Coordinates of C-alpha atoms in Angstrom, one line a residue:
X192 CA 0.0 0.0 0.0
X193 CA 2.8 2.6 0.8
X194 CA 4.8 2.3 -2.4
X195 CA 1.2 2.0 -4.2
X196 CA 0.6 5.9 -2.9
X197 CA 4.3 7.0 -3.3
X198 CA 4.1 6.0 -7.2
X199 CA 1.1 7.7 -7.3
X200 CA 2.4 10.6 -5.8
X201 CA 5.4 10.9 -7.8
X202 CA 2.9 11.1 -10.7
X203 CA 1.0 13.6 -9.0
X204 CA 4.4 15.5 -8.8
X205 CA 5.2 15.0 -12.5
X206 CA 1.7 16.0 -13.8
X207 CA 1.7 19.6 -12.1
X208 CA 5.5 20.0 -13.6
X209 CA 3.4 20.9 -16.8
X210 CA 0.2 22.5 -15.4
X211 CA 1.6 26.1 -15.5
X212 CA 2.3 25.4 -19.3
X213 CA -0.1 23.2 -20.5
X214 CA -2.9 23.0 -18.2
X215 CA -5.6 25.1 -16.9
X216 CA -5.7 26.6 -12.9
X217 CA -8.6 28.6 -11.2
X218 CA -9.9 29.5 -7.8
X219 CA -13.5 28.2 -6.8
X220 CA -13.8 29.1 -3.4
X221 CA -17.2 29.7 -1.5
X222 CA -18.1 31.7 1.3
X223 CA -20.5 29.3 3.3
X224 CA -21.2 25.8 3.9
X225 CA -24.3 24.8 1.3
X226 CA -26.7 22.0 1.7
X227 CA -24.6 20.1 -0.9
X228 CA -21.2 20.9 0.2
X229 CA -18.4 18.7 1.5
X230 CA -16.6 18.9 4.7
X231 CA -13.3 18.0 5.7
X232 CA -12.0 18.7 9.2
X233 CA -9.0 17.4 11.1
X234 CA -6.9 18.7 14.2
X235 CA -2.9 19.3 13.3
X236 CA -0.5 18.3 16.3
X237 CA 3.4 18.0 16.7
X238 CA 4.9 15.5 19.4
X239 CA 3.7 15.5 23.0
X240 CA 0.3 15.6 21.6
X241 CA 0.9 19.1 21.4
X242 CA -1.5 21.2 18.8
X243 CA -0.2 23.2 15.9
X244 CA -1.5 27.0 15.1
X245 CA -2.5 29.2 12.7
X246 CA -1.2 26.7 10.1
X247 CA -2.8 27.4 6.8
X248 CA -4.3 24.5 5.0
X249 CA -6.5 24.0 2.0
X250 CA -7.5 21.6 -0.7
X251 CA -7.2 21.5 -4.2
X252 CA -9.4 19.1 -6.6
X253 CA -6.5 18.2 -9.4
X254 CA -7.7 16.1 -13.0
X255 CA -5.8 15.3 -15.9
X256 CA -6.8 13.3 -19.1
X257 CA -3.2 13.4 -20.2
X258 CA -0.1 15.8 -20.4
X259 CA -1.8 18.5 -22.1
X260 CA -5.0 18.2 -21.0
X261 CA -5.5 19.2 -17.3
X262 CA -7.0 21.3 -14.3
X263 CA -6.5 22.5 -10.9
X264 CA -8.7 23.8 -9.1
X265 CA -8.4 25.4 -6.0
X266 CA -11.5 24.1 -3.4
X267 CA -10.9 25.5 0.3
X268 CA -8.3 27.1 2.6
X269 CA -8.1 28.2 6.0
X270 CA -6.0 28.8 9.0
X271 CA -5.9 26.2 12.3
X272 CA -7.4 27.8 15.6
X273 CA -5.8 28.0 19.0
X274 CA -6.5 24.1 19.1
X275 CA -5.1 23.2 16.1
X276 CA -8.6 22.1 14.5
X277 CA -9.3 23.3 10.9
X278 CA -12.4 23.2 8.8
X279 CA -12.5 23.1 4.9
X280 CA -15.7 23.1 2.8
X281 CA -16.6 23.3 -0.7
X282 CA -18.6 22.0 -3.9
X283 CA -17.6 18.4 -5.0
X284 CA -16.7 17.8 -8.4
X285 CA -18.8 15.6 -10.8
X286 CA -17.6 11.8 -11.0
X287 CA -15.9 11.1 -14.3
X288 CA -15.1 7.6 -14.2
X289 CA -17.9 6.6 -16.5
X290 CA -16.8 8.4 -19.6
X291 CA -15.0 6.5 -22.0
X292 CA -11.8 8.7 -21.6
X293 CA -11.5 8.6 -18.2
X294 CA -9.6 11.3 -16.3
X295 CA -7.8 10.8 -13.1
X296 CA -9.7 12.7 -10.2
X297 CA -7.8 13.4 -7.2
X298 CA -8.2 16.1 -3.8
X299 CA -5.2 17.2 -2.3
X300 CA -5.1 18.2 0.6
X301 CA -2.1 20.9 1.4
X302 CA -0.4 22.1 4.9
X303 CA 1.7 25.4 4.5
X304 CA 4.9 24.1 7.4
X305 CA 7.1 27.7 6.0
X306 CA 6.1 29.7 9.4
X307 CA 7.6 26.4 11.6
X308 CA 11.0 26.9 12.4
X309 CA 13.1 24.5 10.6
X310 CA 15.1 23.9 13.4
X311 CA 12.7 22.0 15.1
X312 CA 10.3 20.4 13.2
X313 CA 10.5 17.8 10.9
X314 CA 9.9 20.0 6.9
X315 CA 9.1 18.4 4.0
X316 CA 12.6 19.1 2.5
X317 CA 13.5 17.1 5.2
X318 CA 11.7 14.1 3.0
X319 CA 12.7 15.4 -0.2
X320 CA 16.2 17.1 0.4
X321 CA 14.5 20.4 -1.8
X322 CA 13.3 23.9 -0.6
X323 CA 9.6 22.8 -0.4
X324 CA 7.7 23.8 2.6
X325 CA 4.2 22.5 1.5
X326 CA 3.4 19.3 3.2
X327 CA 0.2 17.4 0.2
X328 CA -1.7 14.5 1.0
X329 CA -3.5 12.8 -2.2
X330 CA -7.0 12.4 -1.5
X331 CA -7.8 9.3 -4.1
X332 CA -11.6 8.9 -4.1
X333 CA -15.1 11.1 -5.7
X334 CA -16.8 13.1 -2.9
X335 CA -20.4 13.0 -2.8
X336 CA -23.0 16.0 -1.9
X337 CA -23.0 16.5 2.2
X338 CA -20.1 14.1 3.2
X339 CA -17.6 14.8 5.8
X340 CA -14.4 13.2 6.5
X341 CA -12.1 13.7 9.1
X342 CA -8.3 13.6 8.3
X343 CA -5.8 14.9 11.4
X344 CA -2.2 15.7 10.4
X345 CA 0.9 14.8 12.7
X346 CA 4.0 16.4 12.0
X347 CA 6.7 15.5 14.6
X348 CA 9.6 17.6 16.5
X349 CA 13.0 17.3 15.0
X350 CA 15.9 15.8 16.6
X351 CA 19.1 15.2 14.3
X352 CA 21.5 12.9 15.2
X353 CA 24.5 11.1 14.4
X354 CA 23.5 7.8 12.9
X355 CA 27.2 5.3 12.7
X356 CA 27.8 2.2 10.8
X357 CA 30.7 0.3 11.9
X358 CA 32.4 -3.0 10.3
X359 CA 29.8 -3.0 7.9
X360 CA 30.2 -4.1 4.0
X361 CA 33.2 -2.3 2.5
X362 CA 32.4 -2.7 -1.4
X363 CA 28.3 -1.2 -1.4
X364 CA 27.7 2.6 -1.2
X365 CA 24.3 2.1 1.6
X366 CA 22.0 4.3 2.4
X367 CA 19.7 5.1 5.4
X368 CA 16.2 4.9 5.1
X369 CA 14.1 6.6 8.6
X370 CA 10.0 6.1 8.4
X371 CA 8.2 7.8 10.3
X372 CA 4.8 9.0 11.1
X373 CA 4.1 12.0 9.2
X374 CA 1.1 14.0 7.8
X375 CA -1.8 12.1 7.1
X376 CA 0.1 9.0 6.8
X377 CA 3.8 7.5 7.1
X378 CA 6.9 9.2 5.0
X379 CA 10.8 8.2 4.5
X380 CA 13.6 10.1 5.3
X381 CA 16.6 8.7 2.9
X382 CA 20.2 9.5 3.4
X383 CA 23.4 8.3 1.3
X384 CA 26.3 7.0 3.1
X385 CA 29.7 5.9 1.8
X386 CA 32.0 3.7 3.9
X387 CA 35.7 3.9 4.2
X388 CA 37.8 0.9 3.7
X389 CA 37.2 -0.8 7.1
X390 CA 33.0 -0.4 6.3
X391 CA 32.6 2.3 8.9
X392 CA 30.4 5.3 7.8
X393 CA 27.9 8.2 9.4
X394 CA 25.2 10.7 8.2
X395 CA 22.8 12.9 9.8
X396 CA 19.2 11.8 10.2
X397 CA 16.2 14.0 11.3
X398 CA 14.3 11.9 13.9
X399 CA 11.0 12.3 15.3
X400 CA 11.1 13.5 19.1
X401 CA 9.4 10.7 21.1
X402 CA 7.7 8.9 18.1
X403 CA 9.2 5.6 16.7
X404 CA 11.6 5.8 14.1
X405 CA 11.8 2.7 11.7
X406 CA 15.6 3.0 11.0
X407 CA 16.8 0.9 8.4
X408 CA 19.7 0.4 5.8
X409 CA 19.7 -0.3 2.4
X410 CA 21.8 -1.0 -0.6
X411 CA 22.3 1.9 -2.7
X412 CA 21.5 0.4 -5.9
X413 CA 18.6 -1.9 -4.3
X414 CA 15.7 0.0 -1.9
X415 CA 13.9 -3.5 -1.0
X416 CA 17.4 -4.9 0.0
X417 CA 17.6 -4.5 3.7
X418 CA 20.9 -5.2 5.4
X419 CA 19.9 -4.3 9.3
X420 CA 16.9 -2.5 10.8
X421 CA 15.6 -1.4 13.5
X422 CA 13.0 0.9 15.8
X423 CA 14.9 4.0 17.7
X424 CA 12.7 6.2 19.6
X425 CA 14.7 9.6 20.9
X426 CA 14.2 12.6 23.2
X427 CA 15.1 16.2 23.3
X428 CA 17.4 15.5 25.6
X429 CA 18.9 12.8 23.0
X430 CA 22.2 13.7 22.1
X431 CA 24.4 10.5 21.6
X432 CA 24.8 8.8 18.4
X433 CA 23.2 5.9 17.1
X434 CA 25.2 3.1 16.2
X435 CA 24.8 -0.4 13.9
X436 CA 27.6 -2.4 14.6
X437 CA 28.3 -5.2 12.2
X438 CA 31.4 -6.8 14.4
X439 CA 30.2 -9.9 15.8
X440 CA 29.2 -10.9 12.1
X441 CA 32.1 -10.2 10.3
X442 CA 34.5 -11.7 13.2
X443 CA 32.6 -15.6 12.8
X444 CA 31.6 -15.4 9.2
X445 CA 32.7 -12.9 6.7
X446 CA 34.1 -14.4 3.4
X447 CA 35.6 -13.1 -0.1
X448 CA 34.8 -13.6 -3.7
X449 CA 37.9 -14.7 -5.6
X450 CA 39.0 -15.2 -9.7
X451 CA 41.3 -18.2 -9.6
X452 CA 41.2 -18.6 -12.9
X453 CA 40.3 -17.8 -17.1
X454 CA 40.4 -20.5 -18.9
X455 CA 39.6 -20.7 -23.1
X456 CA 36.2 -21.6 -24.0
X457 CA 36.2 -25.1 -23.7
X458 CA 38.5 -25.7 -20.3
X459 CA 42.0 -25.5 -21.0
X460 CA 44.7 -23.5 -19.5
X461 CA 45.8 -20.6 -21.3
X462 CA 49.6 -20.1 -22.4
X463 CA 51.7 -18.6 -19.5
X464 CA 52.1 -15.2 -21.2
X465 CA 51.1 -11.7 -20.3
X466 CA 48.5 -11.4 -23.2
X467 CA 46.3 -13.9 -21.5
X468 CA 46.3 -12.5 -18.2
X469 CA 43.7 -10.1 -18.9
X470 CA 40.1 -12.5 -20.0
X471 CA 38.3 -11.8 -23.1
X472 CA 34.7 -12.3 -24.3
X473 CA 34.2 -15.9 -24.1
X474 CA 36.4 -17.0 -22.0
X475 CA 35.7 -19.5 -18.8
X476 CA 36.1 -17.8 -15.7
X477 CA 36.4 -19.5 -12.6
X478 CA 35.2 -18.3 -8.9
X479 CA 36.0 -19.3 -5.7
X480 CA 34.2 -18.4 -2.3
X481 CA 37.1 -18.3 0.3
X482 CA 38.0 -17.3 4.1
X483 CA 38.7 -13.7 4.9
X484 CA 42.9 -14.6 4.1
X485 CA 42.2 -15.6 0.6
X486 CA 42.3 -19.9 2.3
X487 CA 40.2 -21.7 -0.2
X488 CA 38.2 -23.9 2.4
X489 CA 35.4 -26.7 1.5
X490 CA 33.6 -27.3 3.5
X491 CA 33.4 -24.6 6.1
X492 CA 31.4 -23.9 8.9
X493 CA 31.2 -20.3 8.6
X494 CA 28.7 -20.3 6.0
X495 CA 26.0 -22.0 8.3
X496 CA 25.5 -18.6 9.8
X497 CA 23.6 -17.6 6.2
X498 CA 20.4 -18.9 4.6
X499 CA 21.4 -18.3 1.5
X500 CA 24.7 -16.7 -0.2
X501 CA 23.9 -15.2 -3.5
X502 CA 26.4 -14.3 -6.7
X503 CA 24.8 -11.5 -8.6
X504 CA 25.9 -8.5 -10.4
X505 CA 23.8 -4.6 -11.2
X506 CA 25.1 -5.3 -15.0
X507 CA 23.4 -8.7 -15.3
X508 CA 19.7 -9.7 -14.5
X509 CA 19.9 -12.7 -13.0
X510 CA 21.4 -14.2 -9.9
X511 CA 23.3 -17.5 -9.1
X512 CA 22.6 -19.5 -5.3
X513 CA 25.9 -21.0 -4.4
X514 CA 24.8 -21.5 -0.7
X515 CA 21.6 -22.7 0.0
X516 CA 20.4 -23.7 4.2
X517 CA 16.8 -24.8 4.4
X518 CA 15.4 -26.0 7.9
X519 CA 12.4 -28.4 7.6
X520 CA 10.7 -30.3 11.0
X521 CA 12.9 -33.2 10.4
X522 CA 16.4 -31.2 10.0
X523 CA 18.2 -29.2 7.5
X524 CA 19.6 -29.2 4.1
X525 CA 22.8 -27.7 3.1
X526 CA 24.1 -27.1 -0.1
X527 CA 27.4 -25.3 -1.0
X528 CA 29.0 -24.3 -4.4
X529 CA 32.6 -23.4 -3.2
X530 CA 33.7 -22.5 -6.7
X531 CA 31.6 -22.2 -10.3
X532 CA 32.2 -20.6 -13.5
X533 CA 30.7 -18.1 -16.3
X534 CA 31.3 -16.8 -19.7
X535 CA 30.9 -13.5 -20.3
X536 CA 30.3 -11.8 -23.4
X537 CA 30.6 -8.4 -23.9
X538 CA 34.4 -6.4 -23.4
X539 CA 34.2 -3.8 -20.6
X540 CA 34.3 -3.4 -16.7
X541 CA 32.0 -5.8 -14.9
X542 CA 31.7 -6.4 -11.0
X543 CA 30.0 -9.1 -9.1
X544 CA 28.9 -9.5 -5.9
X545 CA 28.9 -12.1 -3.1
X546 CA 25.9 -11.5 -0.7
X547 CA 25.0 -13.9 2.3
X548 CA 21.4 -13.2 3.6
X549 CA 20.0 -14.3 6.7
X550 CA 16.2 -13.5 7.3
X551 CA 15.7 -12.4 4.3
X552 CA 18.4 -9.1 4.8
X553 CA 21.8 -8.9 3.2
X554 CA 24.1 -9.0 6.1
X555 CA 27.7 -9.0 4.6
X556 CA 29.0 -9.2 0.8
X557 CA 32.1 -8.9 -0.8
X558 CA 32.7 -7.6 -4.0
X559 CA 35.0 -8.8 -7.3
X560 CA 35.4 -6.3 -10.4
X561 CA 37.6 -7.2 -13.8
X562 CA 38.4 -6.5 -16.8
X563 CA 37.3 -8.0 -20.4
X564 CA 39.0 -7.2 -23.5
X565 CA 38.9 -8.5 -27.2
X566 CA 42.0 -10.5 -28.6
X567 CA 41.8 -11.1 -32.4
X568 CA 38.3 -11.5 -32.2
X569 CA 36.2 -12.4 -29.0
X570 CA 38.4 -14.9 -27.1
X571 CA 40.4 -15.9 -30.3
X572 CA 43.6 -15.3 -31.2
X573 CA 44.4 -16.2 -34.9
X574 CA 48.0 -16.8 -34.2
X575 CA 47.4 -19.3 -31.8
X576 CA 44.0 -21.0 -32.5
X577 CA 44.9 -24.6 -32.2
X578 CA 44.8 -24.6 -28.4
X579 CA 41.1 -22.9 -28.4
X580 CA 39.3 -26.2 -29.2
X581 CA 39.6 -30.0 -29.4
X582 CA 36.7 -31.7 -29.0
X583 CA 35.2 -31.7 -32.5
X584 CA 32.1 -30.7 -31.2
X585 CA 30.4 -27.1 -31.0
X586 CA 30.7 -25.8 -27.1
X587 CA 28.4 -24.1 -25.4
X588 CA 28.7 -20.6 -23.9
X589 CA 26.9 -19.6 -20.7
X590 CA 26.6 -16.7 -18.6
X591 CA 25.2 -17.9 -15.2
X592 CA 23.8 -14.6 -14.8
X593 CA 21.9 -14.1 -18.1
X594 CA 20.3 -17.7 -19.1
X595 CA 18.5 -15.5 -22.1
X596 CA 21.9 -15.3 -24.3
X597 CA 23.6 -18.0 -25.1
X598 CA 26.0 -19.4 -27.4
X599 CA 27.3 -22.3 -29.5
X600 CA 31.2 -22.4 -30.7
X601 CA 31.8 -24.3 -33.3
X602 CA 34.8 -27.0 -33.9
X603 CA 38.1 -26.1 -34.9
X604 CA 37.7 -25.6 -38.5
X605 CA 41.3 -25.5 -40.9
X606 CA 42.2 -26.4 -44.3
X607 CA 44.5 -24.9 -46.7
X608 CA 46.0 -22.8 -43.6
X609 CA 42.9 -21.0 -43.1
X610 CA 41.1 -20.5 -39.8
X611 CA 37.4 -19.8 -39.1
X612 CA 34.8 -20.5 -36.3
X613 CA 31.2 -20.2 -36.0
X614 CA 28.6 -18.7 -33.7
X615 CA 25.2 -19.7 -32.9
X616 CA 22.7 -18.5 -30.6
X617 CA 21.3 -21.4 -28.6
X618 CA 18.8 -22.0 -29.2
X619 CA 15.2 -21.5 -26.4
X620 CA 12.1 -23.8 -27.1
X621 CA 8.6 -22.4 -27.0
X622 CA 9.0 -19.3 -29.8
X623 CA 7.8 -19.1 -33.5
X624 CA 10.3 -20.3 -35.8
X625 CA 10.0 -16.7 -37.4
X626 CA 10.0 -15.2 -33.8
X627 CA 13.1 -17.0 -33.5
X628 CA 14.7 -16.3 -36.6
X629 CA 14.1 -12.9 -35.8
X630 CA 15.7 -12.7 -32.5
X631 CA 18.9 -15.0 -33.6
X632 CA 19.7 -12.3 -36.6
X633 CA 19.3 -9.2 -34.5
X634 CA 21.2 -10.7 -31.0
X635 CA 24.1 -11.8 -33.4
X636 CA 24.3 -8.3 -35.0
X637 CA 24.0 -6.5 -31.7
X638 CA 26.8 -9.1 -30.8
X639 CA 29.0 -8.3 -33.8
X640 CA 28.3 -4.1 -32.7
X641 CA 29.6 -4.3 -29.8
X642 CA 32.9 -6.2 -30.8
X643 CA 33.5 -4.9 -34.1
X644 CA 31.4 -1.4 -34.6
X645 CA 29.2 -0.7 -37.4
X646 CA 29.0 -3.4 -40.3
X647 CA 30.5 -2.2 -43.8
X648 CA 29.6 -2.5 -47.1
X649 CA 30.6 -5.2 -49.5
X650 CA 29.4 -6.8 -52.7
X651 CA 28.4 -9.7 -52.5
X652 CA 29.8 -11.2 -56.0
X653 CA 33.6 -11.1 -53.7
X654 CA 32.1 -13.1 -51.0
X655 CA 35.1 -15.9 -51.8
X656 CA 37.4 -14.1 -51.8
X657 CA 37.0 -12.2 -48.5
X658 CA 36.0 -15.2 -46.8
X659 CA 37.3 -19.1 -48.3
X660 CA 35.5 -20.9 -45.4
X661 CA 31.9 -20.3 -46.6
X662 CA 29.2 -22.9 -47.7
X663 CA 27.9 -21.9 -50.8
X664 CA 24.3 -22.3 -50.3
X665 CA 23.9 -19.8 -47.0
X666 CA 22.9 -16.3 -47.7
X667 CA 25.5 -13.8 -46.3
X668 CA 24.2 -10.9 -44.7
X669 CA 25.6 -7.9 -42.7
X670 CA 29.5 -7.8 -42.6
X671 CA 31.7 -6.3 -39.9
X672 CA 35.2 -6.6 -39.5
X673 CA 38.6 -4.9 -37.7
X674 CA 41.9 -4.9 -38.2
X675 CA 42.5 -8.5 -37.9
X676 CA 39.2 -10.5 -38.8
X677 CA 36.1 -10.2 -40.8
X678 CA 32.9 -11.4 -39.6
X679 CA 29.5 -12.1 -40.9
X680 CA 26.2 -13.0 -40.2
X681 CA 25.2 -15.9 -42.5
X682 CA 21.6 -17.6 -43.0
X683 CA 21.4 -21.6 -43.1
X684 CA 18.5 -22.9 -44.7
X685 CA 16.4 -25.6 -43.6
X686 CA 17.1 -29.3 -44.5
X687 CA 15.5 -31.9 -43.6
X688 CA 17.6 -32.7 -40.5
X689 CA 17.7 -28.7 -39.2
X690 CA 15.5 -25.7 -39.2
X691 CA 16.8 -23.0 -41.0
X692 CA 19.1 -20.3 -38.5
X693 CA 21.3 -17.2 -38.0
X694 CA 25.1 -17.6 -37.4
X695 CA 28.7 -15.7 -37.4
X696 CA 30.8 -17.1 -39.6
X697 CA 34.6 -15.3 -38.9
X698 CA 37.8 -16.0 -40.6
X699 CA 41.2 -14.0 -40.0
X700 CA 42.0 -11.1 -43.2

């Protein structure tokens, strides 16, 4: 329900960006209560209970059919009395949800906090980190003639404090998130925070004086990702910091992600030489979870602290479960992954992440980031392309983190001292052959994009003799190339073994 009226509020926000341009604002204001009027009334108070004065407040009846098509109207205002009671009334607006374009129809309801000192009382810019001193609470539903609703506002003392991290996660920028009670309903207060080295950190947060304070702390790049939480109610008087310590996790089971190894696409060692230190697209690389010293350990004990530990990465969609501890009435079931590999396919800066959870939080990761850069072409280097495959089969290419591409390296193919390989998309079941054909041509191009830039023109009557690898009856298509390989995306027709496909053929110039 809360994130329900936050989206809607943010497109609240968004729609009156425009109104001044492209929309249409007016006053409609009467003197009296009618016999078909609407009431609101409420009573505005700060901590203790305490009521709030001569704060104005009004409401505002807001619809909009789209962008450029919209009104605001302004319904009621007034000023709280010596109680902090107010009293709003005005004409309702007609319901609209019957007509085939249907506008939305909203009433906000506004509280004007600029004659609060900021000092001490929780602002709206406090929420928002802007100027904004107008406190709006949507009003989603059609008034009818004569009704009266009651909605009382709460907006809390300030008290900011000190709020510490200590021996948390190293590798995550966090952030902390404070909910509180607020207006008409329950706001956040969010706050960055970037730890040093050792994963110690502070910020400032407003609190609410003698109100609980839902303090929690999140992932950065991940709001529903909680790592620790907690309630924290404070005083006036409050003035000492309030501290997460992370220590007595980290001393029994903290861990590290480690890169043992790159291997070629089909397993085996690379050549001892600095050219291969650095992965390429298509290579295996191999992962190890390991002790806080770098110890490769199987099994280990620490890990029974977690429910789960999870590989996963912000560049990739997916994520991989290498731990896994489920308790059942008769016992438990443990499953560990100390080490597992992916391909990866693109060049570029990637990093991955190690996260153990336990009770559904993120209590400690550890993060891994490398480097991936193209040799002749993907993986392959011309020069030495008789150690890149010996099975005589095509090989597959995973990523563990991305099931949606993947790829099929052909066999070693050589004859007159010519080289070439071949790249298929594997292939997923349940599409449309022409769904699929679709798909395989336009991943394999991106593919090609990314490795080798824009394709180039060629005619097609000198396909042999730019490539001397090619079966005659596939259709060549787009052709790309650098300045060590060409590469092209050919069609296979269908036989009456195979379906007709999309592959790269490559061969060095």
């Amino acid at each position: 329900m809360e994130r329900s009226i936050k989206f809607k509020a943010t497109l609240l926000l968004l729609l009156f960006l425009v109104i001044g341009l492209t929309g249409c604002e007016k006053d409609d204001f009467i003197p009296e209560p009618t016999a078909t009027s609407v009431t609101i009334t409420g009573v505005v108070t700060t901590s203790y209970g305490k009521p709030i004065a001569n704060l104005p407040v009004s409401i505002d009846y807001h619809e909009a059919y789209n962008f450029m098509n919209q009104t605001l109207i302004h319904k009621a205002k007034g000023v709280t009395d010596s109680n902090g009671r107010y009293r709003l009334f005005f004409e309702p607006e007609p319901d609209k949800s019957d007509l085939n374009e249907k506008p939305l129809q909203v009433y906000l309801l506004r509280a004007d906090l600029g004659g609060l000192p900021s000092a001490d009382y929780i602002l709206p810019s406090d929420l928002r980190e802007d100027n904004k001193t107008t406190y709006s609470y949507s009003v989603y539903k059609i008034f009818q003639e004569k009704e009266n609703i009651e909605i009382n506002l709460f907006f809390p003392r300030k008290k900011e404090l000190s709020t510490e991290l200590k021996n948390f996660v190293a590798d995550k920028r966090l952030q902390f998130r404070n909910t509180i009670r607020y207006g008409a309903y329950k706001e956040s207060i969010d706050r960055p925070l970037i730890l040093d080295a050792e994963g110690n950190g502070n910020a400032l947060i407003p609190y609410a004086v003698d109100e609980t304070n839902e303090i929690s702390i999140y992932a950065a790049n991940s709001l529903w990702e909680v790592c620790d939480s907690r309630e924290v109610s404070v005083t006036a008087q409050t003035d000492t910091p309030i501290v997460f310590d992370n220590k007595a996790v980290l001393d029994n089971c903290r861990f590290k992600l480690s890169r043992y190894s790159n291997f070629a696409f089909n397993g085996k060692d690379y050549p001892d030489e600095e050219d291969y230190k650095v992965p390429a697209p298509f290579d295996f690389l191999g992962f190890r979870i390991v002790s806080p010293d770098g110890e490769y350990e199987f099994p280990s004990s620490r890990y029974q602290y977690y429910d789960s530990i999870v590989w996963n990465s912000p560049d990739f969609p997916e994520t991989y479960r290498i731990y896994d501890n489920r308790y059942f009435e008769n016992g438990t079931s443990e499953h560990l992954t100390s080490q597992w590999g992916s391909y990866f396919f693109l060049p570029g800066s990637y990093t991955t992440v190690l996260s153990g959870y336990k009770n559904g939080k993120a209590i400690y990761s550890d993060s891994l980031s490398f480097e991936l850069k193209d040799r002749d072409f993907l993986c392959f280097d011309w020069d030495k392309f008789d150690f890149l495959t010996e099975q005589g089969t095509a090989q597959k290419v995973y990523c563990r983190l991305d099931s949606q591409n993947e790829y099929q390296v052909s066999a070693e193919k050589s004859a007159d001292g010519v080289k070439s390989v071949d790249i298929q998309l594997h292939i997923n079941g349940g599409w449309n052959q022409q769904t699929l054909l679709n798909w395989q041509m336009h991943r394999l191009q991106n593919l090609m994009w990314k490795h080798l830039g824009h394709w180039v023109e060629y005619d097609k009557s000198t396909i042999g003799e730019l490539f001397r690898m090619l079966p005659t009856d596939h259709t060549p298509g787009l052709l790309y190339e650098n300045e060590t390989t060409r590469a092209i995306v050919m069609h296979s027709p269908a036989t009456e073994y195979e379906k007709e496909f999309y592959y790269i053929h490559a061969e060095p110039k």
